[in-house]
């Protein structure tokens, strides 16, 4: 009985964490697709 309750609680905690990571990943990916990287021009000073 106790093991079943522990297993159920662990599964719920794990699923909440996976959902949070999934949501954060999609936020990051959405932000990357909206803001393209600035392009360097030939006249701009570079490294070196």
PDB file of N, H, CA, C and O in Angstrom:
ATOM      1  N   UNK A   1       0.834  -1.201   0.000  1.00  0.00           N
ATOM      2  CA  UNK A   1       0.000   0.000   0.000  1.00  0.00           C
ATOM      3  C   UNK A   1       0.878   1.265   0.000  1.00  0.00           C
ATOM      4  O   UNK A   1       0.660   2.193  -0.779  1.00  0.00           O
ATOM      5  N   UNK A   2       1.861   1.273   0.884  1.00  0.00           N
ATOM      6  H   UNK A   2       2.039   0.519   1.517  1.00  0.00           H
ATOM      7  CA  UNK A   2       2.718   2.451   0.982  1.00  0.00           C
ATOM      8  C   UNK A   2       3.583   2.605  -0.275  1.00  0.00           C
ATOM      9  O   UNK A   2       3.812   3.718  -0.749  1.00  0.00           O
ATOM     10  N   UNK A   3       4.053   1.488  -0.800  1.00  0.00           N
ATOM     11  H   UNK A   3       3.867   0.584  -0.414  1.00  0.00           H
ATOM     12  CA  UNK A   3       4.880   1.548  -2.007  1.00  0.00           C
ATOM     13  C   UNK A   3       4.073   2.074  -3.192  1.00  0.00           C
ATOM     14  O   UNK A   3       4.599   2.812  -4.026  1.00  0.00           O
ATOM     15  N   UNK A   4       2.816   1.702  -3.266  1.00  0.00           N
ATOM     16  H   UNK A   4       2.389   1.103  -2.589  1.00  0.00           H
ATOM     17  CA  UNK A   4       1.967   2.177  -4.361  1.00  0.00           C
ATOM     18  C   UNK A   4       1.761   3.690  -4.259  1.00  0.00           C
ATOM     19  O   UNK A   4       1.783   4.390  -5.272  1.00  0.00           O
ATOM     20  N   UNK A   5       1.565   4.184  -3.059  1.00  0.00           N
ATOM     21  H   UNK A   5       1.548   3.616  -2.237  1.00  0.00           H
ATOM     22  CA  UNK A   5       1.400   5.627  -2.858  1.00  0.00           C
ATOM     23  C   UNK A   5       2.665   6.392  -3.198  1.00  0.00           C
ATOM     24  O   UNK A   5       2.608   7.464  -3.801  1.00  0.00           O
ATOM     25  N   UNK A   6       3.809   5.838  -2.810  1.00  0.00           N
ATOM     26  H   UNK A   6       3.855   4.967  -2.320  1.00  0.00           H
ATOM     27  CA  UNK A   6       5.088   6.471  -3.122  1.00  0.00           C
ATOM     28  C   UNK A   6       5.336   6.488  -4.622  1.00  0.00           C
ATOM     29  O   UNK A   6       5.795   7.488  -5.173  1.00  0.00           O
ATOM     30  N   UNK A   7       5.031   5.383  -5.275  1.00  0.00           N
ATOM     31  H   UNK A   7       4.658   4.570  -4.828  1.00  0.00           H
ATOM     32  CA  UNK A   7       5.210   5.307  -6.722  1.00  0.00           C
ATOM     33  C   UNK A   7       4.288   6.282  -7.446  1.00  0.00           C
ATOM     34  O   UNK A   7       4.693   6.913  -8.423  1.00  0.00           O
ATOM     35  N   UNK A   8       3.063   6.407  -6.975  1.00  0.00           N
ATOM     36  H   UNK A   8       2.734   5.895  -6.182  1.00  0.00           H
ATOM     37  CA  UNK A   8       2.111   7.338  -7.583  1.00  0.00           C
ATOM     38  C   UNK A   8       2.586   8.782  -7.420  1.00  0.00           C
ATOM     39  O   UNK A   8       2.533   9.568  -8.366  1.00  0.00           O
ATOM     40  N   UNK A   9       3.048   9.126  -6.225  1.00  0.00           N
ATOM     41  H   UNK A   9       3.091   8.487  -5.456  1.00  0.00           H
ATOM     42  CA  UNK A   9       3.539  10.482  -5.983  1.00  0.00           C
ATOM     43  C   UNK A   9       4.769  10.775  -6.834  1.00  0.00           C
ATOM     44  O   UNK A   9       4.908  11.869  -7.382  1.00  0.00           O
ATOM     45  N   UNK A  10       5.653   9.801  -6.941  1.00  0.00           N
ATOM     46  H   UNK A  10       5.540   8.913  -6.496  1.00  0.00           H
ATOM     47  CA  UNK A  10       6.856   9.990  -7.751  1.00  0.00           C
ATOM     48  C   UNK A  10       6.506  10.200  -9.219  1.00  0.00           C
ATOM     49  O   UNK A  10       7.110  11.039  -9.888  1.00  0.00           O
ATOM     50  N   UNK A  11       5.554   9.455  -9.715  1.00  0.00           N
ATOM     51  H   UNK A  11       5.064   8.773  -9.172  1.00  0.00           H
ATOM     52  CA  UNK A  11       5.139   9.597 -11.113  1.00  0.00           C
ATOM     53  C   UNK A  11       4.525  10.967 -11.360  1.00  0.00           C
ATOM     54  O   UNK A  11       4.762  11.571 -12.406  1.00  0.00           O
ATOM     55  N   UNK A  12       3.746  11.461 -10.417  1.00  0.00           N
ATOM     56  H   UNK A  12       3.553  10.971  -9.567  1.00  0.00           H
ATOM     57  CA  UNK A  12       3.137  12.786 -10.578  1.00  0.00           C
ATOM     58  C   UNK A  12       4.201  13.882 -10.573  1.00  0.00           C
ATOM     59  O   UNK A  12       4.151  14.802 -11.389  1.00  0.00           O
ATOM     60  N   UNK A  13       5.159  13.783  -9.657  1.00  0.00           N
ATOM     61  H   UNK A  13       5.199  13.036  -8.994  1.00  0.00           H
ATOM     62  CA  UNK A  13       6.231  14.776  -9.590  1.00  0.00           C
ATOM     63  C   UNK A  13       7.048  14.755 -10.875  1.00  0.00           C
ATOM     64  O   UNK A  13       7.379  15.807 -11.423  1.00  0.00           O
ATOM     65  N   UNK A  14       7.370  13.564 -11.351  1.00  0.00           N
ATOM     66  H   UNK A  14       7.101  12.710 -10.906  1.00  0.00           H
ATOM     67  CA  UNK A  14       8.146  13.430 -12.581  1.00  0.00           C
ATOM     68  C   UNK A  14       7.398  14.031 -13.767  1.00  0.00           C
ATOM     69  O   UNK A  14       7.995  14.727 -14.588  1.00  0.00           O
ATOM     70  N   UNK A  15       6.109  13.770 -13.860  1.00  0.00           N
ATOM     71  H   UNK A  15       5.625  13.204 -13.192  1.00  0.00           H
ATOM     72  CA  UNK A  15       5.346  14.287 -14.999  1.00  0.00           C
ATOM     73  C   UNK A  15       5.261  15.811 -14.959  1.00  0.00           C
ATOM     74  O   UNK A  15       5.303  16.456 -16.007  1.00  0.00           O
ATOM     75  N   UNK A  16       5.145  16.388 -13.783  1.00  0.00           N
ATOM     76  H   UNK A  16       5.111  15.864 -12.931  1.00  0.00           H
ATOM     77  CA  UNK A  16       5.108  17.849 -13.669  1.00  0.00           C
ATOM     78  C   UNK A  16       6.443  18.441 -14.105  1.00  0.00           C
ATOM     79  O   UNK A  16       6.481  19.464 -14.789  1.00  0.00           O
ATOM     80  N   UNK A  17       7.533  17.801 -13.710  1.00  0.00           N
ATOM     81  H   UNK A  17       7.502  16.971 -13.154  1.00  0.00           H
ATOM     82  CA  UNK A  17       8.854  18.311 -14.094  1.00  0.00           C
ATOM     83  C   UNK A  17       9.079  18.194 -15.594  1.00  0.00           C
ATOM     84  O   UNK A  17       9.631  19.104 -16.213  1.00  0.00           O
ATOM     85  N   UNK A  18       8.659  17.087 -16.176  1.00  0.00           N
ATOM     86  H   UNK A  18       8.211  16.348 -15.673  1.00  0.00           H
ATOM     87  CA  UNK A  18       8.807  16.913 -17.621  1.00  0.00           C
ATOM     88  C   UNK A  18       7.978  17.955 -18.362  1.00  0.00           C
ATOM     89  O   UNK A  18       8.438  18.520 -19.355  1.00  0.00           O
ATOM     90  N   UNK A  19       6.766  18.213 -17.892  1.00  0.00           N
ATOM     91  H   UNK A  19       6.393  17.755 -17.086  1.00  0.00           H
ATOM     92  CA  UNK A  19       5.924  19.228 -18.528  1.00  0.00           C
ATOM     93  C   UNK A  19       6.565  20.612 -18.436  1.00  0.00           C
ATOM     94  O   UNK A  19       6.498  21.389 -19.388  1.00  0.00           O
ATOM     95  N   UNK A  20       7.184  20.925 -17.299  1.00  0.00           N
ATOM     96  H   UNK A  20       7.238  20.294 -16.525  1.00  0.00           H
ATOM     97  CA  UNK A  20       7.826  22.227 -17.129  1.00  0.00           C
ATOM     98  C   UNK A  20       9.019  22.374 -18.073  1.00  0.00           C
ATOM     99  O   UNK A  20       9.208  23.428 -18.680  1.00  0.00           O
ATOM    100  N   UNK A  21       9.816  21.327 -18.194  1.00  0.00           N
ATOM    101  H   UNK A  21       9.663  20.470 -17.700  1.00  0.00           H
ATOM    102  CA  UNK A  21      10.970  21.375 -19.093  1.00  0.00           C
ATOM    103  C   UNK A  21      10.505  21.497 -20.541  1.00  0.00           C
ATOM    104  O   UNK A  21      11.103  22.226 -21.333  1.00  0.00           O
ATOM    105  N   UNK A  22       9.452  20.791 -20.876  1.00  0.00           N
ATOM    106  H   UNK A  22       8.967  20.199 -20.232  1.00  0.00           H
ATOM    107  CA  UNK A  22       8.894  20.856 -22.231  1.00  0.00           C
ATOM    108  C   UNK A  22       8.431  22.280 -22.547  1.00  0.00           C
ATOM    109  O   UNK A  22       8.707  22.800 -23.628  1.00  0.00           O
ATOM    110  N   UNK A  23       7.731  22.903 -21.609  1.00  0.00           N
ATOM    111  H   UNK A  23       7.507  22.480 -20.731  1.00  0.00           H
ATOM    112  CA  UNK A  23       7.242  24.267 -21.820  1.00  0.00           C
ATOM    113  C   UNK A  23       8.406  25.250 -21.951  1.00  0.00           C
ATOM    114  O   UNK A  23       8.378  26.127 -22.814  1.00  0.00           O
ATOM    115  N   UNK A  24       9.425  25.112 -21.104  1.00  0.00           N
ATOM    116  H   UNK A  24       9.448  24.399 -20.403  1.00  0.00           H
ATOM    117  CA  UNK A  24      10.583  26.002 -21.176  1.00  0.00           C
ATOM    118  C   UNK A  24      11.328  25.841 -22.495  1.00  0.00           C
ATOM    119  O   UNK A  24      11.789  26.822 -23.079  1.00  0.00           O
ATOM    120  N   UNK A  25      11.442  24.610 -22.958  1.00  0.00           N
ATOM    121  H   UNK A  25      11.067  23.813 -22.484  1.00  0.00           H
ATOM    122  CA  UNK A  25      12.124  24.360 -24.226  1.00  0.00           C
ATOM    123  C   UNK A  25      11.393  25.031 -25.373  1.00  0.00           C
ATOM    124  O   UNK A  25      12.022  25.627 -26.248  1.00  0.00           O
ATOM    125  N   UNK A  26      10.073  24.940 -25.379  1.00  0.00           N
ATOM    126  H   UNK A  26       9.562  24.455 -24.669  1.00  0.00           H
ATOM    127  CA  UNK A  26       9.321  25.573 -26.459  1.00  0.00           C
ATOM    128  C   UNK A  26       9.371  27.092 -26.367  1.00  0.00           C
ATOM    129  O   UNK A  26       9.304  27.767 -27.394  1.00  0.00           O
ATOM    130  N   UNK A  27       9.487  27.653 -25.151  1.00  0.00           N
ATOM    131  H   UNK A  27       9.541  27.105 -24.316  1.00  0.00           H
ATOM    132  CA  UNK A  27       9.658  29.102 -25.019  1.00  0.00           C
ATOM    133  C   UNK A  27      10.978  29.531 -25.651  1.00  0.00           C
ATOM    134  O   UNK A  27      11.030  30.512 -26.393  1.00  0.00           O
ATOM    135  N   UNK A  28      12.039  28.792 -25.353  1.00  0.00           N
ATOM    136  H   UNK A  28      11.996  27.995 -24.750  1.00  0.00           H
ATOM    137  CA  UNK A  28      13.354  29.125 -25.898  1.00  0.00           C
ATOM    138  C   UNK A  28      13.347  28.986 -27.413  1.00  0.00           C
ATOM    139  O   UNK A  28      13.837  29.867 -28.120  1.00  0.00           O
ATOM    140  N   UNK A  29      12.798  27.891 -27.913  1.00  0.00           N
ATOM    141  H   UNK A  29      12.401  27.175 -27.339  1.00  0.00           H
ATOM    142  CA  UNK A  29      12.767  27.686 -29.356  1.00  0.00           C
ATOM    143  C   UNK A  29      11.917  28.747 -30.047  1.00  0.00           C
ATOM    144  O   UNK A  29      12.254  29.194 -31.144  1.00  0.00           O
ATOM    145  N   UNK A  30      10.832  29.147 -29.422  1.00  0.00           N
ATOM    146  H   UNK A  30      10.558  28.784 -28.531  1.00  0.00           H
ATOM    147  CA  UNK A  30       9.995  30.200 -29.988  1.00  0.00           C
ATOM    148  C   UNK A  30      10.725  31.526 -30.033  1.00  0.00           C
ATOM    149  O   UNK A  30      10.590  32.274 -31.002  1.00  0.00           O
ATOM    150  N   UNK A  31      11.492  31.828 -29.006  1.00  0.00           N
ATOM    151  H   UNK A  31      11.601  31.221 -28.219  1.00  0.00           H
ATOM    152  CA  UNK A  31      12.270  33.056 -28.979  1.00  0.00           C
ATOM    153  C   UNK A  31      13.372  33.054 -30.019  1.00  0.00           C
ATOM    154  O   UNK A  31      13.676  34.094 -30.603  1.00  0.00           O
ATOM    155  N   UNK A  32      13.969  31.906 -30.256  1.00  0.00           N
ATOM    156  H   UNK A  32      13.721  31.061 -29.782  1.00  0.00           H
ATOM    157  CA  UNK A  32      15.034  31.830 -31.252  1.00  0.00           C
ATOM    158  C   UNK A  32      14.499  32.035 -32.657  1.00  0.00           C
ATOM    159  O   UNK A  32      15.165  32.638 -33.499  1.00  0.00           O
ATOM    160  N   UNK A  33      13.313  31.542 -32.908  1.00  0.00           N
ATOM    161  H   UNK A  33      12.772  31.053 -32.224  1.00  0.00           H
ATOM    162  CA  UNK A  33      12.778  31.667 -34.262  1.00  0.00           C
ATOM    163  C   UNK A  33      12.254  33.074 -34.546  1.00  0.00           C
ATOM    164  O   UNK A  33      12.190  33.477 -35.707  1.00  0.00           O
ATOM    165  N   UNK A  34      11.883  33.820 -33.523  1.00  0.00           N
ATOM    166  H   UNK A  34      11.936  33.492 -32.579  1.00  0.00           H
ATOM    167  CA  UNK A  34      11.350  35.167 -33.725  1.00  0.00           C
ATOM    168  C   UNK A  34      12.448  36.196 -33.950  1.00  0.00           C
ATOM    169  O   UNK A  34      12.269  37.126 -34.735  1.00  0.00           O
ATOM    170  N   UNK A  35      13.583  36.044 -33.271  1.00  0.00           N
ATOM    171  H   UNK A  35      13.729  35.288 -32.632  1.00  0.00           H
ATOM    172  CA  UNK A  35      14.662  37.025 -33.353  1.00  0.00           C
ATOM    173  C   UNK A  35      15.822  36.456 -34.158  1.00  0.00           C
ATOM    174  O   UNK A  35      16.635  35.706 -33.618  1.00  0.00           O
ATOM    175  N   UNK A  36      15.912  36.799 -35.434  1.00  0.00           N
ATOM    176  H   UNK A  36      15.252  37.408 -35.873  1.00  0.00           H
ATOM    177  CA  UNK A  36      17.047  36.306 -36.216  1.00  0.00           C
ATOM    178  C   UNK A  36      18.337  36.972 -35.755  1.00  0.00           C
ATOM    179  O   UNK A  36      18.320  38.108 -35.281  1.00  0.00           O
ATOM    180  N   UNK A  37      19.429  36.281 -35.890  1.00  0.00           N
ATOM    181  H   UNK A  37      19.444  35.358 -36.275  1.00  0.00           H
ATOM    182  CA  UNK A  37      20.725  36.819 -35.487  1.00  0.00           C
ATOM    183  C   UNK A  37      21.091  37.993 -36.388  1.00  0.00           C
ATOM    184  O   UNK A  37      20.848  37.948 -37.594  1.00  0.00           O
ATOM    185  N   UNK A  38      21.672  39.038 -35.814  1.00  0.00           N
ATOM    186  H   UNK A  38      21.869  39.075 -34.835  1.00  0.00           H
ATOM    187  CA  UNK A  38      22.064  40.184 -36.648  1.00  0.00           C
ATOM    188  C   UNK A  38      23.175  39.777 -37.608  1.00  0.00           C
ATOM    189  O   UNK A  38      24.097  39.044 -37.248  1.00  0.00           O
ATOM    190  N   UNK A  39      23.066  40.264 -38.823  1.00  0.00           N
ATOM    191  H   UNK A  39      22.318  40.859 -39.115  1.00  0.00           H
ATOM    192  CA  UNK A  39      24.076  39.933 -39.830  1.00  0.00           C
ATOM    193  C   UNK A  39      25.205  40.944 -39.758  1.00  0.00           C
ATOM    194  O   UNK A  39      24.979  42.138 -39.559  1.00  0.00           O
ATOM    195  N   UNK A  40      26.416  40.451 -39.920  1.00  0.00           N
ATOM    196  H   UNK A  40      26.599  39.481 -40.081  1.00  0.00           H
ATOM    197  CA  UNK A  40      27.582  41.331 -39.913  1.00  0.00           C
ATOM    198  C   UNK A  40      27.792  41.891 -41.308  1.00  0.00           C
ATOM    199  O   UNK A  40      27.672  41.179 -42.305  1.00  0.00           O
ATOM    200  N   UNK A  41      28.104  43.167 -41.361  1.00  0.00           N
ATOM    201  H   UNK A  41      28.201  43.745 -40.551  1.00  0.00           H
ATOM    202  CA  UNK A  41      28.431  43.754 -42.658  1.00  0.00           C
ATOM    203  C   UNK A  41      29.948  43.740 -42.832  1.00  0.00           C
ATOM    204  O   UNK A  41      30.688  43.513 -41.874  1.00  0.00           O
ATOM    205  N   UNK A  42      30.391  43.975 -44.021  1.00  0.00           N
ATOM    206  H   UNK A  42      29.791  44.159 -44.799  1.00  0.00           H
ATOM    207  CA  UNK A  42      31.823  43.959 -44.314  1.00  0.00           C
ATOM    208  C   UNK A  42      32.523  45.114 -43.606  1.00  0.00           C
ATOM    209  O   UNK A  42      33.681  44.984 -43.208  1.00  0.00           O
ATOM    210  N   UNK A  43      31.831  46.245 -43.444  1.00  0.00           N
ATOM    211  H   UNK A  43      30.891  46.350 -43.768  1.00  0.00           H
ATOM    212  CA  UNK A  43      32.436  47.432 -42.852  1.00  0.00           C
ATOM    213  C   UNK A  43      32.506  47.386 -41.330  1.00  0.00           C
ATOM    214  O   UNK A  43      33.253  48.160 -40.733  1.00  0.00           O
ATOM    215  N   UNK A  44      31.760  46.513 -40.696  1.00  0.00           N
ATOM    216  H   UNK A  44      31.153  45.884 -41.181  1.00  0.00           H
ATOM    217  CA  UNK A  44      31.742  46.490 -39.238  1.00  0.00           C
ATOM    218  C   UNK A  44      33.033  45.873 -38.709  1.00  0.00           C
ATOM    219  O   UNK A  44      33.566  44.928 -39.291  1.00  0.00           O
ATOM    220  N   UNK A  45      33.533  46.423 -37.590  1.00  0.00           N
ATOM    221  H   UNK A  45      33.100  47.191 -37.118  1.00  0.00           H
ATOM    222  CA  UNK A  45      34.772  45.858 -37.028  1.00  0.00           C
ATOM    223  C   UNK A  45      34.506  44.463 -36.476  1.00  0.00           C
ATOM    224  O   UNK A  45      33.498  44.226 -35.812  1.00  0.00           O
ATOM    225  N   UNK A  46      35.393  43.576 -36.751  1.00  0.00           N
ATOM    226  H   UNK A  46      36.212  43.768 -37.291  1.00  0.00           H
ATOM    227  CA  UNK A  46      35.232  42.206 -36.295  1.00  0.00           C
ATOM    228  C   UNK A  46      36.295  41.849 -35.277  1.00  0.00           C
ATOM    229  O   UNK A  46      37.054  42.705 -34.823  1.00  0.00           O
ATOM    230  N   UNK A  47      36.337  40.602 -34.932  1.00  0.00           N
ATOM    231  H   UNK A  47      35.720  39.907 -35.301  1.00  0.00           H
ATOM    232  CA  UNK A  47      37.344  40.148 -33.985  1.00  0.00           C
ATOM    233  C   UNK A  47      38.684  40.025 -34.700  1.00  0.00           C
ATOM    234  O   UNK A  47      38.754  39.689 -35.882  1.00  0.00           O
ATOM    235  N   UNK A  48      39.748  40.308 -33.944  1.00  0.00           N
ATOM    236  H   UNK A  48      39.691  40.581 -32.984  1.00  0.00           H
ATOM    237  CA  UNK A  48      41.063  40.085 -34.514  1.00  0.00           C
ATOM    238  C   UNK A  48      41.729  41.308 -34.825  1.00  0.00           C
ATOM    239  O   UNK A  48      42.857  41.288 -35.317  1.00  0.00           O
TER     240      UNK A  48
END
